[in-house]
CSV table of N, CA and C in Angstrom, one decimal:
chain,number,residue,atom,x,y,z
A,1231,UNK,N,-16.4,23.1,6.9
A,1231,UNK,CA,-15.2,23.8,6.6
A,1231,UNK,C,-15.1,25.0,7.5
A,1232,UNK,N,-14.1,25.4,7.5
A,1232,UNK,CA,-13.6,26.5,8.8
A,1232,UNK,C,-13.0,27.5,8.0
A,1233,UNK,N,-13.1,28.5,8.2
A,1233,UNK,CA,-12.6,30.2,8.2
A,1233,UNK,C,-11.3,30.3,8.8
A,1234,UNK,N,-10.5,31.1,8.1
A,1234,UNK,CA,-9.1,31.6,9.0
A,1234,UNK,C,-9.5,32.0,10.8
A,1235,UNK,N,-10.8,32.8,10.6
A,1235,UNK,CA,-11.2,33.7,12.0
A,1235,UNK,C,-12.0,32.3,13.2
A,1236,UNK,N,-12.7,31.3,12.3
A,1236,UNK,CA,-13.2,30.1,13.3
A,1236,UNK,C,-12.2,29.6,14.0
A,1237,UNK,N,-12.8,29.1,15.3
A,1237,UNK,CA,-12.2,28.4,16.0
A,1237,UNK,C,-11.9,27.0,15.5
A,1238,UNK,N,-11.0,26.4,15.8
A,1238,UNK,CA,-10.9,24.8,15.7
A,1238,UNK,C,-12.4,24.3,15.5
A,1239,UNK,N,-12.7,23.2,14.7
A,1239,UNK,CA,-13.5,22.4,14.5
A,1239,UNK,C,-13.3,21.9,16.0
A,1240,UNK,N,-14.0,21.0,16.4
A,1240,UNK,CA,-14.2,19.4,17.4
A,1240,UNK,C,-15.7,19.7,17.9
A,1241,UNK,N,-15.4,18.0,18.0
A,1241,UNK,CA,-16.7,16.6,18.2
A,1241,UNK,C,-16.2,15.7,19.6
A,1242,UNK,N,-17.4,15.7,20.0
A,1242,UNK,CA,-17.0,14.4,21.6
A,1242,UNK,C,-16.5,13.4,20.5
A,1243,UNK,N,-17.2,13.1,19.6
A,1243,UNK,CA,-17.0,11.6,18.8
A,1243,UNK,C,-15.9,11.3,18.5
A,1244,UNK,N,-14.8,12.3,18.3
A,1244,UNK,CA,-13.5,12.7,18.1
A,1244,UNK,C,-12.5,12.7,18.6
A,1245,UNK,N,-11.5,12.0,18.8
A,1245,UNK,CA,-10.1,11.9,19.8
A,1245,UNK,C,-9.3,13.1,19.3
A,1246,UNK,N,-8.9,13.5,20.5
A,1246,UNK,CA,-7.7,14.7,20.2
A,1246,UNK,C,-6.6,14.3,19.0
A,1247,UNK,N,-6.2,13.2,19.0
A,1247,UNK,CA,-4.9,12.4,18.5
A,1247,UNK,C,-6.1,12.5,16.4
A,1248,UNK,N,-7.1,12.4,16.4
A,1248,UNK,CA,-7.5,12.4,14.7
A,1248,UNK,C,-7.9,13.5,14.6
A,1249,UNK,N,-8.4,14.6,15.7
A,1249,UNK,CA,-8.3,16.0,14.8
A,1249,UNK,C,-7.6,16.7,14.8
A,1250,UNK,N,-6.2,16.6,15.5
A,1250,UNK,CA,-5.1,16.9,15.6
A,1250,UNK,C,-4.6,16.8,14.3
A,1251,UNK,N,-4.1,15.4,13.4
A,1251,UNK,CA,-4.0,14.7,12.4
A,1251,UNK,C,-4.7,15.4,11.5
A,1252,UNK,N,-6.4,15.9,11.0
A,1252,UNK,CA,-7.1,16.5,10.7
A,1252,UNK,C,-6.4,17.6,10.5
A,1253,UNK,N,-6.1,18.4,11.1
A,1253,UNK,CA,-5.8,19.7,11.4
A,1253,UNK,C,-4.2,20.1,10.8
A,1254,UNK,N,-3.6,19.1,10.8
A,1254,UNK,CA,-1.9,19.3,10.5
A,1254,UNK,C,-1.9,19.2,9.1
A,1255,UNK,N,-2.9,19.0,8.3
A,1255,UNK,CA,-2.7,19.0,6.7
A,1255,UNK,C,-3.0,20.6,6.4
A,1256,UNK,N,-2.5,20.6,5.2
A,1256,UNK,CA,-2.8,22.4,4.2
A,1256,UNK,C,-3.8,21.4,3.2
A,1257,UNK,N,-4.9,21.2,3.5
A,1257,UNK,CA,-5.8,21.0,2.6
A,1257,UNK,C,-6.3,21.6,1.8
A,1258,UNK,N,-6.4,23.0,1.5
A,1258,UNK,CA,-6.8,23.6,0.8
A,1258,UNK,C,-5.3,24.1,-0.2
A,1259,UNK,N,-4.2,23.6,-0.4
A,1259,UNK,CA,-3.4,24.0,-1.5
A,1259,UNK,C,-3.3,22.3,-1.4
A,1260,UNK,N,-3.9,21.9,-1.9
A,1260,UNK,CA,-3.8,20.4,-2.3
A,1260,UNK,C,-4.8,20.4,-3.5
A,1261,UNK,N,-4.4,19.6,-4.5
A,1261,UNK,CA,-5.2,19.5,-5.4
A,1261,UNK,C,-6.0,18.0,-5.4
A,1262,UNK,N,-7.4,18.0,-5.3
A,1262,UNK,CA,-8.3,16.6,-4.8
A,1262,UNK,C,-8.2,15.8,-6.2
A,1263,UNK,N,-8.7,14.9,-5.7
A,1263,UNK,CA,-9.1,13.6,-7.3
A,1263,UNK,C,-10.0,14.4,-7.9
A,1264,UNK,N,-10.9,15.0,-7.7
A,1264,UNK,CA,-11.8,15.9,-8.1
A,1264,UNK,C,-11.8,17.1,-9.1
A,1265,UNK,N,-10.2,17.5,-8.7
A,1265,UNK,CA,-10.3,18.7,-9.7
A,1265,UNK,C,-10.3,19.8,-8.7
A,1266,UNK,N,-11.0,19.9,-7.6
A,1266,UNK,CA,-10.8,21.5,-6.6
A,1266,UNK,C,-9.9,21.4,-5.6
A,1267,UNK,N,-9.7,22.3,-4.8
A,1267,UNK,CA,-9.1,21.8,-3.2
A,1267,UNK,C,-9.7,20.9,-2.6
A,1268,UNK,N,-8.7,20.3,-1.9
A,1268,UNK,CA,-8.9,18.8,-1.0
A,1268,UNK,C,-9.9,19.7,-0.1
A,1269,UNK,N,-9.6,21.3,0.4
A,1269,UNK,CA,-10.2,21.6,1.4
A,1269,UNK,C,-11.7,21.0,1.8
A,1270,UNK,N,-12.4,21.0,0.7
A,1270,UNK,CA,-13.3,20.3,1.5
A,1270,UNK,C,-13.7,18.4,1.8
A,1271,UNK,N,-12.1,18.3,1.7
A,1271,UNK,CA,-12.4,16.7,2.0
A,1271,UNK,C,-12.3,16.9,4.1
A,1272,UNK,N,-12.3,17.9,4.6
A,1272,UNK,CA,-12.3,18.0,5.7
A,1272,UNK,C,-13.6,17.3,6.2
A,1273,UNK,N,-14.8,17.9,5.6
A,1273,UNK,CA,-15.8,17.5,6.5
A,1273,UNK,C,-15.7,15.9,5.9
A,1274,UNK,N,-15.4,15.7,5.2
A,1274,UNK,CA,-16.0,13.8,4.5
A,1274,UNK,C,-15.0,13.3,5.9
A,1275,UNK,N,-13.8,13.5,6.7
A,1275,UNK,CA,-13.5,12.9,7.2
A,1275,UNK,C,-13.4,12.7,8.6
A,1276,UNK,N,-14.2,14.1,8.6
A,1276,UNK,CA,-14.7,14.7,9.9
A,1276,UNK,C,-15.7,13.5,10.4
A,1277,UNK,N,-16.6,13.3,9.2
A,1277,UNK,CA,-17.5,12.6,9.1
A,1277,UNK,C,-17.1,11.0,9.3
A,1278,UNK,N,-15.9,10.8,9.1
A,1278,UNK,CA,-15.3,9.4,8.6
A,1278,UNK,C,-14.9,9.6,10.5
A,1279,UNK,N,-14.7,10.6,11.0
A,1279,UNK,CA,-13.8,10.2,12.3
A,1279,UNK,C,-15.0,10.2,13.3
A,1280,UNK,N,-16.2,10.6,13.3
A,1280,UNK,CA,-16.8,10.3,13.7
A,1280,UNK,C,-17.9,8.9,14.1
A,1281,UNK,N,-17.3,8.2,13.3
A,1281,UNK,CA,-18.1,6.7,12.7
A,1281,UNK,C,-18.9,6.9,11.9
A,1282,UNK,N,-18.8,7.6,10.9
A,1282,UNK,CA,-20.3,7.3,9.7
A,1282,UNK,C,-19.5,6.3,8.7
A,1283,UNK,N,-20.0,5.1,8.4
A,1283,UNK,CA,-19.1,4.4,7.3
A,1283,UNK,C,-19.3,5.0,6.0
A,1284,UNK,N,-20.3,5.5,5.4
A,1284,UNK,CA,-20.6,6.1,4.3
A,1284,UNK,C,-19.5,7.4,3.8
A,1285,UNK,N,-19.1,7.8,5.2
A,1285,UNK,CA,-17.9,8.8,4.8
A,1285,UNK,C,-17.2,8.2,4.3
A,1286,UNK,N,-16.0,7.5,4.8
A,1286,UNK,CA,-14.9,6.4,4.1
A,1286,UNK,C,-15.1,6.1,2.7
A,1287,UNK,N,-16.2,5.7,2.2
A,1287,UNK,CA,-16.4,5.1,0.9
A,1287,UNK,C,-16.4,6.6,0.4
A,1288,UNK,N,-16.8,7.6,0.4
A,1288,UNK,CA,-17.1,8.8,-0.6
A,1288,UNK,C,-16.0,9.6,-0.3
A,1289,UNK,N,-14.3,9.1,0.2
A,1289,UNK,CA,-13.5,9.1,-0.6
A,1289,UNK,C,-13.0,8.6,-1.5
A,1290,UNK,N,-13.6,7.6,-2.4
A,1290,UNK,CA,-13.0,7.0,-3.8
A,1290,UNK,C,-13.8,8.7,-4.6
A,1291,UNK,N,-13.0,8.9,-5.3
A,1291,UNK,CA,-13.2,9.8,-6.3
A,1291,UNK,C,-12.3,11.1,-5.7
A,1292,UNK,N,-11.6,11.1,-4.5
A,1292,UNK,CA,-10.8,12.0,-4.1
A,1292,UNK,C,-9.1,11.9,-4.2
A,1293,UNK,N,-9.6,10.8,-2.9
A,1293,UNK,CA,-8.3,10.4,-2.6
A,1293,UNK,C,-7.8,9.1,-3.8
A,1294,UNK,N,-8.2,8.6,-4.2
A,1294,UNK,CA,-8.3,7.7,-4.9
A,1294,UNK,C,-9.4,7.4,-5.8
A,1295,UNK,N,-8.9,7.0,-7.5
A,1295,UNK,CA,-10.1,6.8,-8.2
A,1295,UNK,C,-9.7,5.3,-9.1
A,1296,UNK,N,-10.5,4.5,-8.8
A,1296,UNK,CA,-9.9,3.1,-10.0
A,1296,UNK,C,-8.5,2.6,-9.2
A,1297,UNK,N,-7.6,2.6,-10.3
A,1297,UNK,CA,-6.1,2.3,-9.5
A,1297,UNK,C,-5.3,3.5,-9.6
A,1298,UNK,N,-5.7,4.6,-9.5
A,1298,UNK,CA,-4.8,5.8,-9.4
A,1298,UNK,C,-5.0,6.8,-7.8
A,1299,UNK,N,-4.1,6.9,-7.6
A,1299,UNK,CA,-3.9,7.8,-6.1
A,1299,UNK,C,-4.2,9.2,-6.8
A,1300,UNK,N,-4.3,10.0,-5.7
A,1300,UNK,CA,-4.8,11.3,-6.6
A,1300,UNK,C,-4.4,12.4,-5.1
A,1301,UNK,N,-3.7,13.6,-5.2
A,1301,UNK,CA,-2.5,13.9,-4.0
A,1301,UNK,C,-2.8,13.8,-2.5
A,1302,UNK,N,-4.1,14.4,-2.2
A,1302,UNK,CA,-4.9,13.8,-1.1
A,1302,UNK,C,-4.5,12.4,-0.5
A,1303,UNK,N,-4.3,11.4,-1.4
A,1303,UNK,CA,-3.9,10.2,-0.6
A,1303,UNK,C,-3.2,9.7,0.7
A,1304,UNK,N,-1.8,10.6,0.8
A,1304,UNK,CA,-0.8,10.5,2.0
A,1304,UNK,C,-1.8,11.2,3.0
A,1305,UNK,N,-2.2,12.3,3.4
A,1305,UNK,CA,-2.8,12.9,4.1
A,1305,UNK,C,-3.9,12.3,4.7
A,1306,UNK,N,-5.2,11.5,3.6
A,1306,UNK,CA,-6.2,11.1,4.0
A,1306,UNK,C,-5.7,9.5,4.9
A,1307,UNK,N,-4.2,8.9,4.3
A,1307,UNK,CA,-4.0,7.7,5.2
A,1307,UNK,C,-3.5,8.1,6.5
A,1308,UNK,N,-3.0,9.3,6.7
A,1308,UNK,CA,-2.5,9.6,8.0
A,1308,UNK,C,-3.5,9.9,9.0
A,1309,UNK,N,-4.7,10.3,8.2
A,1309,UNK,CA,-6.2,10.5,9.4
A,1309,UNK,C,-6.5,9.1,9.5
A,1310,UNK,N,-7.3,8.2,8.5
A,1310,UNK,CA,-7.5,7.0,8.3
A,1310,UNK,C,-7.0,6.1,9.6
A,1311,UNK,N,-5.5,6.4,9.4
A,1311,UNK,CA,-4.6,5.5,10.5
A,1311,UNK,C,-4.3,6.2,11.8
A,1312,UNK,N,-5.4,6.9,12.0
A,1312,UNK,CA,-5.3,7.8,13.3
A,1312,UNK,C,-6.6,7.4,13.8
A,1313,UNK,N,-7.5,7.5,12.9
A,1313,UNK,CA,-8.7,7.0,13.1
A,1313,UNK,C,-8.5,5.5,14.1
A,1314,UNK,N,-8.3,4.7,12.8
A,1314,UNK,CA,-8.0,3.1,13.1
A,1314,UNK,C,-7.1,3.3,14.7
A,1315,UNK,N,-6.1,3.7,15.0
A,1315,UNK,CA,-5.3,3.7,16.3
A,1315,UNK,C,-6.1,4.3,17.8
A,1316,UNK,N,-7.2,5.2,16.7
A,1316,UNK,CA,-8.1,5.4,17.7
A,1316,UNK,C,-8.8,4.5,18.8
A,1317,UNK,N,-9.2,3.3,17.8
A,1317,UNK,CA,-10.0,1.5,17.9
A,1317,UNK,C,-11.8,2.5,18.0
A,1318,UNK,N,-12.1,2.4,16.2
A,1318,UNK,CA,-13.4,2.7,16.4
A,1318,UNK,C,-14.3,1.7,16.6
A,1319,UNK,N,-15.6,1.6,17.6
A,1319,UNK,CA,-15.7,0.9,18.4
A,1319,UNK,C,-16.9,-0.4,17.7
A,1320,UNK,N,-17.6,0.5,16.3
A,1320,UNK,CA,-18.4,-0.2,15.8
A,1320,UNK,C,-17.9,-0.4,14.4
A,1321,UNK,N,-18.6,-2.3,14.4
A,1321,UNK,CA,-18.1,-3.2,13.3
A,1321,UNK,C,-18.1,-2.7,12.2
A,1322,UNK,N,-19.3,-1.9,12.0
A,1322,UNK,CA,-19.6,-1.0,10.1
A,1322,UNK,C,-18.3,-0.3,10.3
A,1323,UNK,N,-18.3,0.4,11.5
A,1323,UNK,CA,-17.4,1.7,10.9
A,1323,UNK,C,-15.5,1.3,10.7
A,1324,UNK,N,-15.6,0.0,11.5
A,1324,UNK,CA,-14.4,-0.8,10.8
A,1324,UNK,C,-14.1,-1.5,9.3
A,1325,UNK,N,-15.2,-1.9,9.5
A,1325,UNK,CA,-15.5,-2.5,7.9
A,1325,UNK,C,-15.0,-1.2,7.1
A,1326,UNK,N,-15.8,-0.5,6.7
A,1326,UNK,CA,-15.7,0.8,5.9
A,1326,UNK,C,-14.5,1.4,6.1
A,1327,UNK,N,-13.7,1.8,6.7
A,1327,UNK,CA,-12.2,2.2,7.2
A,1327,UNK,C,-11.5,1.1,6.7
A,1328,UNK,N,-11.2,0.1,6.8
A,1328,UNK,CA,-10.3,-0.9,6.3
A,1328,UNK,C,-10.3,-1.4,4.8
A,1329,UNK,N,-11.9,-0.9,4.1
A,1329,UNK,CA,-11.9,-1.4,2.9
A,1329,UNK,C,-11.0,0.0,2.3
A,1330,UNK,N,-11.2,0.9,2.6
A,1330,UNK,CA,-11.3,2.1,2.7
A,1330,UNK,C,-9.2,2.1,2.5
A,1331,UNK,N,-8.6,1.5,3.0
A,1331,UNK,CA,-7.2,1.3,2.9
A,1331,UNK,C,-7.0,0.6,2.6
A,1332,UNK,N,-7.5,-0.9,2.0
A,1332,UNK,CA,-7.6,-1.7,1.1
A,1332,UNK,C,-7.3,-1.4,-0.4
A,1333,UNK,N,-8.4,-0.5,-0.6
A,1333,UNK,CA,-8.7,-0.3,-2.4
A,1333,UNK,C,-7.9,0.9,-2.2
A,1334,UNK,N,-7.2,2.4,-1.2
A,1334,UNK,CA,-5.7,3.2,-1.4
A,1334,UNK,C,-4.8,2.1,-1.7
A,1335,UNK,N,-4.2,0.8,-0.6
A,1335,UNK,CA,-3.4,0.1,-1.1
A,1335,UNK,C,-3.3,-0.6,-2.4
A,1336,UNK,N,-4.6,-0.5,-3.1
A,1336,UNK,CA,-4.5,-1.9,-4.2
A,1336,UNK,C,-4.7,-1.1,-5.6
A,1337,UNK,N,-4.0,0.5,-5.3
A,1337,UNK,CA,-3.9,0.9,-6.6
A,1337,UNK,C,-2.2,0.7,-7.2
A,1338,UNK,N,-2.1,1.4,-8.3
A,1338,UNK,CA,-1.2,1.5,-8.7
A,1338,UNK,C,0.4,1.9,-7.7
A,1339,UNK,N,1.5,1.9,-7.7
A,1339,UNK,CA,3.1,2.5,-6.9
A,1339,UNK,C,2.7,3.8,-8.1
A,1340,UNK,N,3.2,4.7,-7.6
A,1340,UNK,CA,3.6,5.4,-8.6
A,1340,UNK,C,4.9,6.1,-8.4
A,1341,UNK,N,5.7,6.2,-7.6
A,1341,UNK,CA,6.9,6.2,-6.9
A,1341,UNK,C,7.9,5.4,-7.9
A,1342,UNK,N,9.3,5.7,-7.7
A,1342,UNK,CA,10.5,5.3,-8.4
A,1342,UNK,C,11.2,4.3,-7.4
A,1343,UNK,N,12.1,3.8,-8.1
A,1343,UNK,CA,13.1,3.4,-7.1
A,1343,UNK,C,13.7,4.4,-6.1
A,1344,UNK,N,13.8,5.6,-6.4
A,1344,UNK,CA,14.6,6.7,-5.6
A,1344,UNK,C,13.8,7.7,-4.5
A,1345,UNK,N,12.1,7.5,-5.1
A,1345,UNK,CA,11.5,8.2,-3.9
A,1345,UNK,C,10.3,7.7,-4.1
A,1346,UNK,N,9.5,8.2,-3.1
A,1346,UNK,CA,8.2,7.5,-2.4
A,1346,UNK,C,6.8,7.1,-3.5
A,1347,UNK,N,7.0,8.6,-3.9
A,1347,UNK,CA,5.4,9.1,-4.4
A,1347,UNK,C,4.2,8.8,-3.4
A,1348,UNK,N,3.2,9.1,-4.3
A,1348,UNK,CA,2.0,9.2,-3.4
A,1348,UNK,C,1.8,7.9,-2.8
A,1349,UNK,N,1.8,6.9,-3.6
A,1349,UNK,CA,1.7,5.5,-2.7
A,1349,UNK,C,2.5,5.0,-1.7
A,1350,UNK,N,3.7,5.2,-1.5
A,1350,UNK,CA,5.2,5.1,-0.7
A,1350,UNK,C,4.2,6.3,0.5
A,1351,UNK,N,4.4,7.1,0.2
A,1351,UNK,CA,3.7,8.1,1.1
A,1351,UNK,C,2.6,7.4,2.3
A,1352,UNK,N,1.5,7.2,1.2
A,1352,UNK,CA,0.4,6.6,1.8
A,1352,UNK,C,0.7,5.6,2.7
A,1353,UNK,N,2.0,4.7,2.3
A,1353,UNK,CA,1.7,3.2,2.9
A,1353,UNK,C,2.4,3.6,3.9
A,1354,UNK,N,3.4,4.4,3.8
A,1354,UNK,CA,4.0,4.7,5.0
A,1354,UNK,C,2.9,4.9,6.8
A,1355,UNK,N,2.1,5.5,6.2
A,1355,UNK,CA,1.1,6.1,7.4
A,1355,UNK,C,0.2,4.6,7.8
A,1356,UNK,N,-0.2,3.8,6.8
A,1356,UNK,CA,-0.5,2.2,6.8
A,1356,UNK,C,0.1,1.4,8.1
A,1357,UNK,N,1.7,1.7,7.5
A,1357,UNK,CA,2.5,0.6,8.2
A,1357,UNK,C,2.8,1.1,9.8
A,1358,UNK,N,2.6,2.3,10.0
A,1358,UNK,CA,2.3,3.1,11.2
A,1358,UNK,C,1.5,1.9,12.3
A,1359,UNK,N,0.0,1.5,11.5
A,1359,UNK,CA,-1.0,0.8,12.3
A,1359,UNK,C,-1.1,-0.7,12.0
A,1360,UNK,N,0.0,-1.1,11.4
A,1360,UNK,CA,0.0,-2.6,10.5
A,1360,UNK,C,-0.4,-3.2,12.1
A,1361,UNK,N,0.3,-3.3,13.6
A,1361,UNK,CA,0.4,-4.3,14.3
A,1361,UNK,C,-1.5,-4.4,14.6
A,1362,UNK,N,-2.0,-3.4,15.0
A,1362,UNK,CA,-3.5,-3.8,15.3
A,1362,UNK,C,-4.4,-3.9,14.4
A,1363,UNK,N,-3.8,-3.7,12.9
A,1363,UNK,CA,-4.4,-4.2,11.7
A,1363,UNK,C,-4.2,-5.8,12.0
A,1364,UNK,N,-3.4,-6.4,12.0
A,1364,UNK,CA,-2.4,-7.9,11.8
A,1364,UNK,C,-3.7,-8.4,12.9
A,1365,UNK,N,-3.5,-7.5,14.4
A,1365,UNK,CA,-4.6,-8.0,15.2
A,1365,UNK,C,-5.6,-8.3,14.6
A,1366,UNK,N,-6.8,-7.4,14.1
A,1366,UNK,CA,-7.9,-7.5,13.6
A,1366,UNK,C,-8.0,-8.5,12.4
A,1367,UNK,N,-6.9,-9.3,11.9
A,1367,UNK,CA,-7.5,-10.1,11.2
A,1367,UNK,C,-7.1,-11.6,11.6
A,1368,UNK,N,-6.4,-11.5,13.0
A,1368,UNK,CA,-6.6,-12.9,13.4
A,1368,UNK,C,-7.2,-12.7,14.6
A,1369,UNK,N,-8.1,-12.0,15.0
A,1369,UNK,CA,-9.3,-11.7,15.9
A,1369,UNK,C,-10.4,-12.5,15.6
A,1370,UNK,N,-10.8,-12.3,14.8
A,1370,UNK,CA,-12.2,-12.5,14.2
A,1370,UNK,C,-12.1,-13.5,12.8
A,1371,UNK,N,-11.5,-14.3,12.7
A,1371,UNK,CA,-11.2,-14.7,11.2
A,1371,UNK,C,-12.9,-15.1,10.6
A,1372,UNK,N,-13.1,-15.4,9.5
A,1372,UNK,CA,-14.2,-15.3,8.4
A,1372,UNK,C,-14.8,-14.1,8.4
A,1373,UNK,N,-14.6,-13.0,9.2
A,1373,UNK,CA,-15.4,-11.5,8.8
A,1373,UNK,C,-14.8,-10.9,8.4
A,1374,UNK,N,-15.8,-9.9,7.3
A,1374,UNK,CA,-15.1,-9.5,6.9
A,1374,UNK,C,-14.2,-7.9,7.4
A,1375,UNK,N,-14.2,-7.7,8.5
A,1375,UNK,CA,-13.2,-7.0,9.0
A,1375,UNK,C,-11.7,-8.1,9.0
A,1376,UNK,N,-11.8,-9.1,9.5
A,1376,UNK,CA,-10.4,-9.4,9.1
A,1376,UNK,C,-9.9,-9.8,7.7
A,1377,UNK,N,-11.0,-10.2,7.2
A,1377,UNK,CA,-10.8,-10.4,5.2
A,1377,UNK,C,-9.9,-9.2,5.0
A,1378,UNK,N,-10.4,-7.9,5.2
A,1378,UNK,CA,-9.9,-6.4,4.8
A,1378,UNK,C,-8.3,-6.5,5.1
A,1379,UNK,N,-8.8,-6.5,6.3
A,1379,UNK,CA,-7.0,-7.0,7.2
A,1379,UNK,C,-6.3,-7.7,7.0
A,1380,UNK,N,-6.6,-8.9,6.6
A,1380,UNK,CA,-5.7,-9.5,5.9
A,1380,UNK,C,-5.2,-9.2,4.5
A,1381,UNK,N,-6.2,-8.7,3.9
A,1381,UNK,CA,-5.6,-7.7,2.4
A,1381,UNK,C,-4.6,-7.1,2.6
A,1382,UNK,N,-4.8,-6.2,3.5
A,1382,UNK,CA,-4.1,-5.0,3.8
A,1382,UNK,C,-2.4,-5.9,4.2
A,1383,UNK,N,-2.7,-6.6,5.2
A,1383,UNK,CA,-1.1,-7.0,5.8
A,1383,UNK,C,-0.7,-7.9,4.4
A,1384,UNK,N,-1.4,-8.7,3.7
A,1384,UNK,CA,-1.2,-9.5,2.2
A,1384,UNK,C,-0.4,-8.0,1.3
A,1385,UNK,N,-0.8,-7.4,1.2
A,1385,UNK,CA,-0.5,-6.1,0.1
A,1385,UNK,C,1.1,-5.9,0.5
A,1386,UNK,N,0.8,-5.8,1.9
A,1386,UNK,CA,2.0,-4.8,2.3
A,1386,UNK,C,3.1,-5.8,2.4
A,1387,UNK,N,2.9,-7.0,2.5
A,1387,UNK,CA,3.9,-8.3,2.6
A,1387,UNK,C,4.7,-8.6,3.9
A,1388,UNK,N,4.2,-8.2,4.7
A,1388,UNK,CA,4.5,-8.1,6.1
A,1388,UNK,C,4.0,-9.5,6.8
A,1389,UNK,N,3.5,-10.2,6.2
A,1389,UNK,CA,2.6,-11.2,7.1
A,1389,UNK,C,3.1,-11.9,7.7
A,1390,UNK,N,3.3,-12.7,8.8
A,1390,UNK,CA,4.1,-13.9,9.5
A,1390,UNK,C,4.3,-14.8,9.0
């Protein structure tokens, strides 16, 4: 986490275009799944934008818990899907990112007919990356990077 007086975070590992994304959220007046500020969901995705898969999974309990979104959600899919547009280069850290927007997608709408809510929100930043999602799961069929991918385009009902 960073100080008003620190410089910008960055990492070689890092494309301008996800800490950019990173950086355009007010994380810290967000309230996390957790109970404190999202602020320090910064480094978990710092970490997630870097390729660690273990980052990805250790946001269930923030951004999402069970079938409930939790406000962090929109924000964490808009890095997620900045990440993914990035094309991270190894299979784990695909795997882990896709399941990772899988189980955001396969909670509850909580949204009306009249506006978004947090899952409207979320999918919105989803459907941003649906076409190289769509890719990745008729790339490689039986893996499970495209299992995920196919979830994900199945969820969203977009499929051909």
């Amino acid at each position: 986490m960073r100080g008003m007086d620190d410089k910008p975070r960055s990492s070689p590992l890092v494309p301008d275009a996800v800490a950019a994304e990173i950086a355009r959220h007010d994380w810290e007046s967000v309230e996390c799944g957790c109970g404190r500020s999202a602020l320090h969901l910064e480094d978990t995705l710092w970490a997630a934008a870097e390729g660690h898969p273990a980052a990805f999974r250790a946001l269930e309990g923030h951004a999402f818990a069970g079938k409930r979104l939790a406000p962090p959600a929109p924000a964490v899919s808009g890095v997620l899907m900045a990440v993914w547009e990035a094309g991270p280069p190894r299979r784990a850290t695909r795997e882990a990112l896709l399941w990772t927007v899988l189980a955001l997608l396969g909670t509850e709408d909580d949204g009306s007919s009249h506006e978004a809510g947090l899952y409207g929100q979320s999918t919105a930043f989803v459907r941003r990356g649906l076409p190289a999602i769509h890719r990745e799961a008729a790339h490689a069929p039986g893996t499970v990077s495209a299992a995920y991918a196919g979830g994900i385009v199945d969820i969203l009902g977009l499929r051909a």
